[in-house]
Amino acid sequence: MSNTTEIVSHSAVNEIAEGLNQLVAESYGLLAQLHLAHWNVEGPEFFPLHTAFQAQYEELFVAIDDIAERVRALGCYSSGGLKKLAEMSTIEEGPSGQACPAKDFVASLVVAHEKVVELAYNTRKLAADSGDAETEDLLIGRIATHQKALWMLKSHLK
Amino acid sequence: MFPVYTAQPADKSFTNYRFRDWVDRELVQHSRCGKLVSDEDLDNLLELRDLICQHTEMDPANVIRTWFRLRKRLQRNFYLLCYRLRNWIAVHYELNLSDPLERTGPLTTPLDLSHKNFHSLLTAARQSYFEHSEVLVPWNDIRISVVAKS
């Protein structure tokens, strides 16, 4: 039985791995923002938000491992290290070491989740076009999870 | 009110399509859900849309003034939209502070839109310039310009 790397063309594998590595970086950016929000959120909504942010970063931490391992399964190497991932990530950082309205934390996380979804969507499409169903399946799950988080965060802002 | 000058015309290359799209999506989403937008909110959203579409032709200081006025009216029901626009403005505009008599050098600072209104933003900017100056520059001599980032 052939493995994915034999089914999918070499150039497509590299492109998919590049997308997945970028997804790892963006996910780490989001993870850091979730942590920041979890620590610094204040106000009457502290308890539900503090708990919700923790649930999101715990789920994301496990997911990042799956994405990076998929890169390895494709025969490529995963990007890693805080400095490298910070250079790669385009997630905008929220205010650090200072007070920030709870709604701003939620809004900044919406923007970050949207970035991750957009990238996951593009990489999923690339995987689908290249016949890499396993990566496609992984990313369908990721997109659905981020979309659910977006629904919850946006509902909070209404 | 402090006088605010426009130092240079806004860069026409700014991409505003995404923000215009966000306003449109907000309007579509509300009508799709059967959730009516009040006449007042609709007027304000359309004014915001106009601000985004025409910002390159507008005096940058006027863009910021309009933003503060609209934020006050829209933030309650459209927080996310206001947050996005606040970030967009902070990315595309900044403040230049200078002393016309050149007793001290100019200072460029980011636009801190977390202030309650334009007046308090300018007061805080003057304060930071005052603290940054090596020589004593009379408060009212400090010249402030809102400029589009190049």
mmCIF file of C-alpha atoms in Angstrom:
data_model
loop_
_atom_site.group_PDB
_atom_site.id
_atom_site.type_symbol
_atom_site.label_atom_id
_atom_site.label_comp_id
_atom_site.label_asym_id
_atom_site.label_seq_id
_atom_site.Cartn_x
_atom_site.Cartn_y
_atom_site.Cartn_z
ATOM 1 C CA MET A 1 0.000 0.000 0.000
ATOM 2 C CA SER A 2 1.324 3.422 -0.925
ATOM 3 C CA ASN A 3 1.798 6.076 1.673
ATOM 4 C CA THR A 4 0.719 9.721 1.247
ATOM 5 C CA THR A 5 4.107 10.953 0.126
ATOM 6 C CA GLU A 6 4.007 8.503 -2.772
ATOM 7 C CA ILE A 7 0.461 9.451 -3.790
ATOM 8 C CA VAL A 8 0.922 13.218 -3.553
ATOM 9 C CA SER A 9 3.466 14.869 -5.844
ATOM 10 C CA HIS A 10 6.724 16.036 -4.286
ATOM 11 C CA SER A 11 6.078 19.722 -4.990
ATOM 12 C CA ALA A 12 2.564 19.491 -3.542
ATOM 13 C CA VAL A 13 3.898 17.797 -0.402
ATOM 14 C CA ASN A 14 6.344 20.658 0.110
ATOM 15 C CA GLU A 15 3.618 23.247 -0.365
ATOM 16 C CA ILE A 16 1.258 21.441 2.010
ATOM 17 C CA ALA A 17 4.024 21.081 4.624
ATOM 18 C CA GLU A 18 4.785 24.792 4.264
ATOM 19 C CA GLY A 19 1.119 25.578 4.897
ATOM 20 C CA LEU A 20 1.038 23.245 7.897
ATOM 21 C CA ASN A 21 4.218 24.754 9.347
ATOM 22 C CA GLN A 22 2.718 28.214 8.972
ATOM 23 C CA LEU A 23 -0.403 26.895 10.685
ATOM 24 C CA VAL A 24 1.761 25.696 13.595
ATOM 25 C CA ALA A 25 3.260 29.202 13.854
ATOM 26 C CA GLU A 26 -0.115 30.964 13.690
ATOM 27 C CA SER A 27 -1.566 28.503 16.192
ATOM 28 C CA TYR A 28 1.301 29.221 18.594
ATOM 29 C CA GLY A 29 0.597 32.943 18.132
ATOM 30 C CA LEU A 30 -3.041 32.322 19.006
ATOM 31 C CA LEU A 31 -2.022 30.097 21.930
ATOM 32 C CA ALA A 32 0.128 32.906 23.360
ATOM 33 C CA GLN A 33 -2.756 35.381 23.011
ATOM 34 C CA LEU A 34 -5.132 32.950 24.704
ATOM 35 C CA HIS A 35 -2.698 32.592 27.587
ATOM 36 C CA LEU A 36 -2.318 36.357 27.877
ATOM 37 C CA ALA A 37 -6.092 36.820 27.898
ATOM 38 C CA HIS A 38 -6.500 33.984 30.420
ATOM 39 C CA TRP A 39 -4.043 35.624 32.800
ATOM 40 C CA ASN A 40 -4.999 39.278 32.439
ATOM 41 C CA VAL A 41 -8.747 39.326 31.849
ATOM 42 C CA GLU A 42 -10.600 41.336 34.519
ATOM 43 C CA GLY A 43 -14.093 42.431 35.382
ATOM 44 C CA PRO A 44 -17.511 40.934 36.070
ATOM 45 C CA GLU A 45 -17.038 38.337 33.301
ATOM 46 C CA PHE A 46 -13.730 37.123 34.710
ATOM 47 C CA PHE A 47 -14.726 33.553 35.651
ATOM 48 C CA PRO A 48 -16.459 32.451 32.400
ATOM 49 C CA LEU A 49 -13.821 34.114 30.198
ATOM 50 C CA HIS A 50 -10.865 32.858 32.250
ATOM 51 C CA THR A 51 -12.247 29.312 31.977
ATOM 52 C CA ALA A 52 -13.184 29.601 28.288
ATOM 53 C CA PHE A 53 -9.712 30.872 27.321
ATOM 54 C CA GLN A 54 -8.105 27.977 29.223
ATOM 55 C CA ALA A 55 -10.317 25.407 27.453
ATOM 56 C CA GLN A 56 -9.307 26.892 24.104
ATOM 57 C CA TYR A 57 -5.552 26.912 24.719
ATOM 58 C CA GLU A 58 -5.581 23.393 26.140
ATOM 59 C CA GLU A 59 -7.369 22.101 23.039
ATOM 60 C CA LEU A 60 -5.067 24.072 20.759
ATOM 61 C CA PHE A 61 -1.897 22.784 22.431
ATOM 62 C CA VAL A 62 -2.846 19.186 21.583
ATOM 63 C CA ALA A 63 -3.900 20.173 18.045
ATOM 64 C CA ILE A 64 -0.554 21.854 17.323
ATOM 65 C CA ASP A 65 1.187 18.545 18.053
ATOM 66 C CA ASP A 66 -1.073 16.756 15.527
ATOM 67 C CA ILE A 67 -0.363 19.392 12.847
ATOM 68 C CA ALA A 68 3.409 19.263 13.374
ATOM 69 C CA GLU A 69 3.351 15.452 13.341
ATOM 70 C CA ARG A 70 1.424 15.529 10.076
ATOM 71 C CA VAL A 71 4.325 17.524 8.585
ATOM 72 C CA ARG A 72 6.646 14.708 9.655
ATOM 73 C CA ALA A 73 4.272 12.072 8.250
ATOM 74 C CA LEU A 74 4.518 13.886 4.916
ATOM 75 C CA GLY A 75 8.277 13.385 5.049
ATOM 76 C CA CYS A 76 9.121 17.024 5.820
ATOM 77 C CA TYR A 77 10.486 18.689 8.949
ATOM 78 C CA SER A 78 8.444 20.764 11.385
ATOM 79 C CA SER A 79 9.275 24.356 12.261
ATOM 80 C CA GLY A 80 9.649 25.065 15.946
ATOM 81 C CA GLY A 81 11.262 27.099 18.685
ATOM 82 C CA LEU A 82 9.688 30.209 20.170
ATOM 83 C CA LYS A 83 11.920 32.653 18.296
ATOM 84 C CA LYS A 84 11.373 31.009 14.929
ATOM 85 C CA LEU A 85 7.617 30.653 15.414
ATOM 86 C CA ALA A 86 7.318 34.255 16.607
ATOM 87 C CA GLU A 87 9.088 35.382 13.413
ATOM 88 C CA MET A 88 6.729 33.312 11.289
ATOM 89 C CA SER A 89 3.469 34.173 13.059
ATOM 90 C CA THR A 90 1.378 37.075 11.789
ATOM 91 C CA ILE A 91 -0.972 37.086 14.788
ATOM 92 C CA GLU A 92 -1.045 40.566 16.299
ATOM 93 C CA GLU A 93 -0.120 40.660 19.959
ATOM 94 C CA GLY A 94 -2.445 42.229 22.486
ATOM 95 C CA PRO A 95 -1.289 44.560 25.240
ATOM 96 C CA SER A 96 1.148 42.755 27.512
ATOM 97 C CA GLY A 97 1.799 43.598 31.155
ATOM 98 C CA GLN A 98 -1.005 46.141 31.319
ATOM 99 C CA ALA A 99 -4.750 46.347 31.798
ATOM 100 C CA CYS A 100 -7.000 45.715 28.816
ATOM 101 C CA PRO A 101 -10.818 45.680 28.586
ATOM 102 C CA ALA A 102 -12.211 42.121 28.583
ATOM 103 C CA LYS A 103 -14.047 42.837 25.332
ATOM 104 C CA ASP A 104 -10.774 43.799 23.651
ATOM 105 C CA PHE A 105 -9.275 40.442 24.602
ATOM 106 C CA VAL A 106 -12.293 38.704 23.073
ATOM 107 C CA ALA A 107 -12.171 40.858 19.920
ATOM 108 C CA SER A 108 -8.430 40.296 19.472
ATOM 109 C CA LEU A 109 -8.993 36.530 19.758
ATOM 110 C CA VAL A 110 -11.717 36.703 17.105
ATOM 111 C CA VAL A 111 -9.241 38.359 14.738
ATOM 112 C CA ALA A 112 -6.574 35.722 15.572
ATOM 113 C CA HIS A 113 -8.961 32.773 15.113
ATOM 114 C CA GLU A 114 -10.080 34.229 11.767
ATOM 115 C CA LYS A 115 -6.464 34.310 10.585
ATOM 116 C CA VAL A 116 -5.945 30.673 11.596
ATOM 117 C CA VAL A 117 -9.183 29.601 9.872
ATOM 118 C CA GLU A 118 -8.225 31.420 6.661
ATOM 119 C CA LEU A 119 -4.834 29.710 6.535
ATOM 120 C CA ALA A 120 -6.269 26.297 7.460
ATOM 121 C CA TYR A 121 -8.892 26.724 4.747
ATOM 122 C CA ASN A 122 -6.296 27.532 2.065
ATOM 123 C CA THR A 123 -4.067 24.620 3.128
ATOM 124 C CA ARG A 124 -7.067 22.272 3.243
ATOM 125 C CA LYS A 125 -7.953 23.290 -0.321
ATOM 126 C CA LEU A 126 -4.372 22.662 -1.428
ATOM 127 C CA ALA A 127 -4.409 19.232 0.217
ATOM 128 C CA ALA A 128 -7.766 18.404 -1.395
ATOM 129 C CA ASP A 129 -6.557 19.463 -4.853
ATOM 130 C CA SER A 130 -3.440 17.294 -4.374
ATOM 131 C CA GLY A 131 -5.324 14.201 -3.228
ATOM 132 C CA ASP A 132 -3.945 14.369 0.331
ATOM 133 C CA ALA A 133 -7.139 13.286 2.094
ATOM 134 C CA GLU A 134 -5.460 12.741 5.479
ATOM 135 C CA THR A 135 -4.224 16.343 5.721
ATOM 136 C CA GLU A 136 -7.588 17.508 4.414
ATOM 137 C CA ASP A 137 -9.338 15.508 7.149
ATOM 138 C CA LEU A 138 -7.066 16.940 9.852
ATOM 139 C CA LEU A 139 -7.707 20.487 8.636
ATOM 140 C CA ILE A 140 -11.470 20.031 8.315
ATOM 141 C CA GLY A 141 -11.438 19.213 12.028
ATOM 142 C CA ARG A 142 -9.286 22.234 12.822
ATOM 143 C CA ILE A 143 -11.471 24.610 10.795
ATOM 144 C CA ALA A 144 -14.624 23.342 12.520
ATOM 145 C CA THR A 145 -13.032 23.791 15.968
ATOM 146 C CA HIS A 146 -11.894 27.350 15.215
ATOM 147 C CA GLN A 147 -15.268 28.212 13.693
ATOM 148 C CA LYS A 148 -16.953 27.018 16.882
ATOM 149 C CA ALA A 149 -14.602 29.169 18.950
ATOM 150 C CA LEU A 150 -15.404 32.127 16.673
ATOM 151 C CA TRP A 151 -19.130 31.608 17.141
ATOM 152 C CA MET A 152 -18.695 31.610 20.931
ATOM 153 C CA LEU A 153 -16.397 34.639 21.033
ATOM 154 C CA LYS A 154 -18.539 36.668 18.636
ATOM 155 C CA SER A 155 -21.666 35.776 20.618
ATOM 156 C CA HIS A 156 -20.001 37.191 23.698
ATOM 157 C CA LEU A 157 -19.508 40.544 21.951
ATOM 158 C CA LYS A 158 -23.172 40.903 20.917
ATOM 159 C CA MET B 1 -9.965 72.475 21.420
ATOM 160 C CA PHE B 2 -6.307 72.161 20.340
ATOM 161 C CA PRO B 3 -5.633 72.959 16.703
ATOM 162 C CA VAL B 4 -4.684 69.851 14.728
ATOM 163 C CA TYR B 5 -2.978 70.160 11.381
ATOM 164 C CA THR B 6 -2.666 67.801 8.473
ATOM 165 C CA ALA B 7 0.970 67.498 7.574
ATOM 166 C CA GLN B 8 0.616 65.544 4.351
ATOM 167 C CA PRO B 9 -2.153 64.041 2.253
ATOM 168 C CA ALA B 10 -3.131 60.479 3.098
ATOM 169 C CA ASP B 11 -1.473 57.748 1.070
ATOM 170 C CA LYS B 12 -3.917 56.586 -1.597
ATOM 171 C CA SER B 13 -2.519 53.085 -1.646
ATOM 172 C CA PHE B 14 -4.249 52.058 1.609
ATOM 173 C CA THR B 15 -6.421 49.019 1.241
ATOM 174 C CA ASN B 16 -9.857 49.802 2.525
ATOM 175 C CA TYR B 17 -11.843 47.111 0.758
ATOM 176 C CA ARG B 18 -11.680 44.697 3.661
ATOM 177 C CA PHE B 19 -13.111 47.190 6.105
ATOM 178 C CA ARG B 20 -15.848 48.237 3.729
ATOM 179 C CA ASP B 21 -16.602 44.524 3.356
ATOM 180 C CA TRP B 22 -16.862 44.135 7.142
ATOM 181 C CA VAL B 23 -19.410 46.925 7.378
ATOM 182 C CA ASP B 24 -21.376 45.380 4.501
ATOM 183 C CA ARG B 25 -21.247 41.937 6.121
ATOM 184 C CA GLU B 26 -22.502 43.401 9.366
ATOM 185 C CA LEU B 27 -25.477 44.922 7.550
ATOM 186 C CA VAL B 28 -26.201 41.701 5.618
ATOM 187 C CA GLN B 29 -25.913 39.546 8.739
ATOM 188 C CA HIS B 30 -28.349 41.723 10.637
ATOM 189 C CA SER B 31 -30.934 41.683 7.873
ATOM 190 C CA ARG B 32 -30.469 37.911 7.345
ATOM 191 C CA CYS B 33 -31.176 37.232 11.017
ATOM 192 C CA GLY B 34 -34.258 39.417 10.798
ATOM 193 C CA LYS B 35 -32.559 41.561 13.401
ATOM 194 C CA LEU B 36 -33.367 45.075 12.367
ATOM 195 C CA VAL B 37 -30.716 47.706 12.642
ATOM 196 C CA SER B 38 -32.163 50.894 14.067
ATOM 197 C CA ASP B 39 -32.340 53.890 11.755
ATOM 198 C CA GLU B 40 -29.738 55.611 13.885
ATOM 199 C CA ASP B 41 -27.338 52.631 13.751
ATOM 200 C CA LEU B 42 -27.901 52.300 10.016
ATOM 201 C CA ASP B 43 -27.030 55.967 9.478
ATOM 202 C CA ASN B 44 -23.908 55.574 11.587
ATOM 203 C CA LEU B 45 -22.838 52.365 9.823
ATOM 204 C CA LEU B 46 -23.269 54.015 6.443
ATOM 205 C CA GLU B 47 -21.276 57.008 7.642
ATOM 206 C CA LEU B 48 -18.557 54.611 8.832
ATOM 207 C CA ARG B 49 -18.606 52.910 5.433
ATOM 208 C CA ASP B 50 -18.283 56.322 3.804
ATOM 209 C CA LEU B 51 -15.384 57.199 6.075
ATOM 210 C CA ILE B 52 -13.533 54.063 4.997
ATOM 211 C CA CYS B 53 -14.279 54.549 1.299
ATOM 212 C CA GLN B 54 -13.297 58.199 1.233
ATOM 213 C CA HIS B 55 -10.535 58.352 3.831
ATOM 214 C CA THR B 56 -7.820 58.952 1.242
ATOM 215 C CA GLU B 57 -9.534 62.188 0.226
ATOM 216 C CA MET B 58 -10.113 63.260 3.816
ATOM 217 C CA ASP B 59 -8.026 65.300 6.173
ATOM 218 C CA PRO B 60 -6.442 62.620 8.462
ATOM 219 C CA ALA B 61 -7.368 64.603 11.580
ATOM 220 C CA ASN B 62 -10.962 64.571 10.398
ATOM 221 C CA VAL B 63 -10.832 60.777 9.942
ATOM 222 C CA ILE B 64 -9.841 60.435 13.603
ATOM 223 C CA ARG B 65 -12.470 62.944 14.776
ATOM 224 C CA THR B 66 -15.170 61.104 12.830
ATOM 225 C CA TRP B 67 -13.965 57.772 14.231
ATOM 226 C CA PHE B 68 -14.297 58.995 17.831
ATOM 227 C CA ARG B 69 -17.774 60.368 17.133
ATOM 228 C CA LEU B 70 -18.966 57.154 15.462
ATOM 229 C CA ARG B 71 -17.339 54.874 18.036
ATOM 230 C CA LYS B 72 -19.347 56.518 20.777
ATOM 231 C CA ARG B 73 -22.564 55.678 18.929
ATOM 232 C CA LEU B 74 -21.687 52.267 17.486
ATOM 233 C CA GLN B 75 -19.496 50.529 20.042
ATOM 234 C CA ARG B 76 -22.369 49.187 22.134
ATOM 235 C CA ASN B 77 -23.973 47.190 19.309
ATOM 236 C CA PHE B 78 -20.991 46.751 16.977
ATOM 237 C CA TYR B 79 -18.006 46.238 19.247
ATOM 238 C CA LEU B 80 -16.043 43.951 16.933
ATOM 239 C CA LEU B 81 -16.441 46.276 13.977
ATOM 240 C CA CYS B 82 -15.203 49.211 16.064
ATOM 241 C CA TYR B 83 -12.280 47.109 17.321
ATOM 242 C CA ARG B 84 -11.258 46.238 13.745
ATOM 243 C CA LEU B 85 -11.453 49.857 12.641
ATOM 244 C CA ARG B 86 -9.540 51.040 15.695
ATOM 245 C CA ASN B 87 -6.677 48.661 14.810
ATOM 246 C CA TRP B 88 -6.789 49.673 11.168
ATOM 247 C CA ILE B 89 -6.528 53.370 12.052
ATOM 248 C CA ALA B 90 -3.652 52.688 14.460
ATOM 249 C CA VAL B 91 -1.808 50.820 11.687
ATOM 250 C CA HIS B 92 -2.347 53.515 9.058
ATOM 251 C CA TYR B 93 -2.073 56.797 10.962
ATOM 252 C CA GLU B 94 0.260 58.281 13.532
ATOM 253 C CA LEU B 95 0.848 61.551 15.360
ATOM 254 C CA ASN B 96 3.657 63.983 14.666
ATOM 255 C CA LEU B 97 4.529 66.426 17.432
ATOM 256 C CA SER B 98 6.864 69.321 16.912
ATOM 257 C CA ASP B 99 7.936 72.691 18.199
ATOM 258 C CA PRO B 100 7.632 75.382 15.463
ATOM 259 C CA LEU B 101 10.556 77.248 17.061
ATOM 260 C CA GLU B 102 12.651 74.056 16.978
ATOM 261 C CA ARG B 103 13.747 74.299 20.587
ATOM 262 C CA THR B 104 13.429 70.527 20.599
ATOM 263 C CA GLY B 105 13.191 67.882 17.891
ATOM 264 C CA PRO B 106 10.025 66.350 16.474
ATOM 265 C CA LEU B 107 8.426 63.217 17.891
ATOM 266 C CA THR B 108 6.309 60.621 16.126
ATOM 267 C CA THR B 109 3.996 58.550 18.297
ATOM 268 C CA PRO B 110 1.390 55.879 17.589
ATOM 269 C CA LEU B 111 -2.262 56.871 17.783
ATOM 270 C CA ASP B 112 -3.596 55.555 21.063
ATOM 271 C CA LEU B 113 -7.275 55.127 20.317
ATOM 272 C CA SER B 114 -8.101 53.714 23.724
ATOM 273 C CA HIS B 115 -8.687 57.296 24.868
ATOM 274 C CA LYS B 116 -12.226 58.452 25.549
ATOM 275 C CA ASN B 117 -12.135 61.142 22.878
ATOM 276 C CA PHE B 118 -9.851 63.029 20.505
ATOM 277 C CA HIS B 119 -9.232 65.771 23.023
ATOM 278 C CA SER B 120 -7.863 63.404 25.687
ATOM 279 C CA LEU B 121 -5.741 61.628 23.052
ATOM 280 C CA LEU B 122 -4.144 64.956 22.090
ATOM 281 C CA THR B 123 -3.660 65.947 25.724
ATOM 282 C CA ALA B 124 -1.830 62.669 26.422
ATOM 283 C CA ALA B 125 0.297 63.143 23.279
ATOM 284 C CA ARG B 126 1.214 66.697 24.353
ATOM 285 C CA GLN B 127 2.112 65.375 27.779
ATOM 286 C CA SER B 128 4.432 62.739 26.302
ATOM 287 C CA TYR B 129 6.102 65.348 24.058
ATOM 288 C CA PHE B 130 6.478 67.674 27.022
ATOM 289 C CA GLU B 131 8.178 64.873 28.985
ATOM 290 C CA HIS B 132 10.335 63.901 25.997
ATOM 291 C CA SER B 133 11.606 67.480 25.460
ATOM 292 C CA GLU B 134 14.991 68.399 26.848
ATOM 293 C CA VAL B 135 14.085 72.076 27.003
ATOM 294 C CA LEU B 136 10.891 73.534 28.326
ATOM 295 C CA VAL B 137 8.447 73.996 25.457
ATOM 296 C CA PRO B 138 5.297 75.920 26.394
ATOM 297 C CA TRP B 139 2.344 73.525 26.249
ATOM 298 C CA ASN B 140 0.407 75.605 23.723
ATOM 299 C CA ASP B 141 3.375 75.892 21.365
ATOM 300 C CA ILE B 142 3.397 72.159 20.689
ATOM 301 C CA ARG B 143 2.129 71.523 17.189
ATOM 302 C CA ILE B 144 0.307 68.240 16.529
ATOM 303 C CA SER B 145 -0.372 66.677 13.133
ATOM 304 C CA VAL B 146 -2.189 63.483 12.300
ATOM 305 C CA VAL B 147 -0.340 61.877 9.405
ATOM 306 C CA ALA B 148 -0.889 58.881 7.197
ATOM 307 C CA LYS B 149 1.957 56.396 7.587
ATOM 308 C CA SER B 150 4.010 56.093 4.443
#
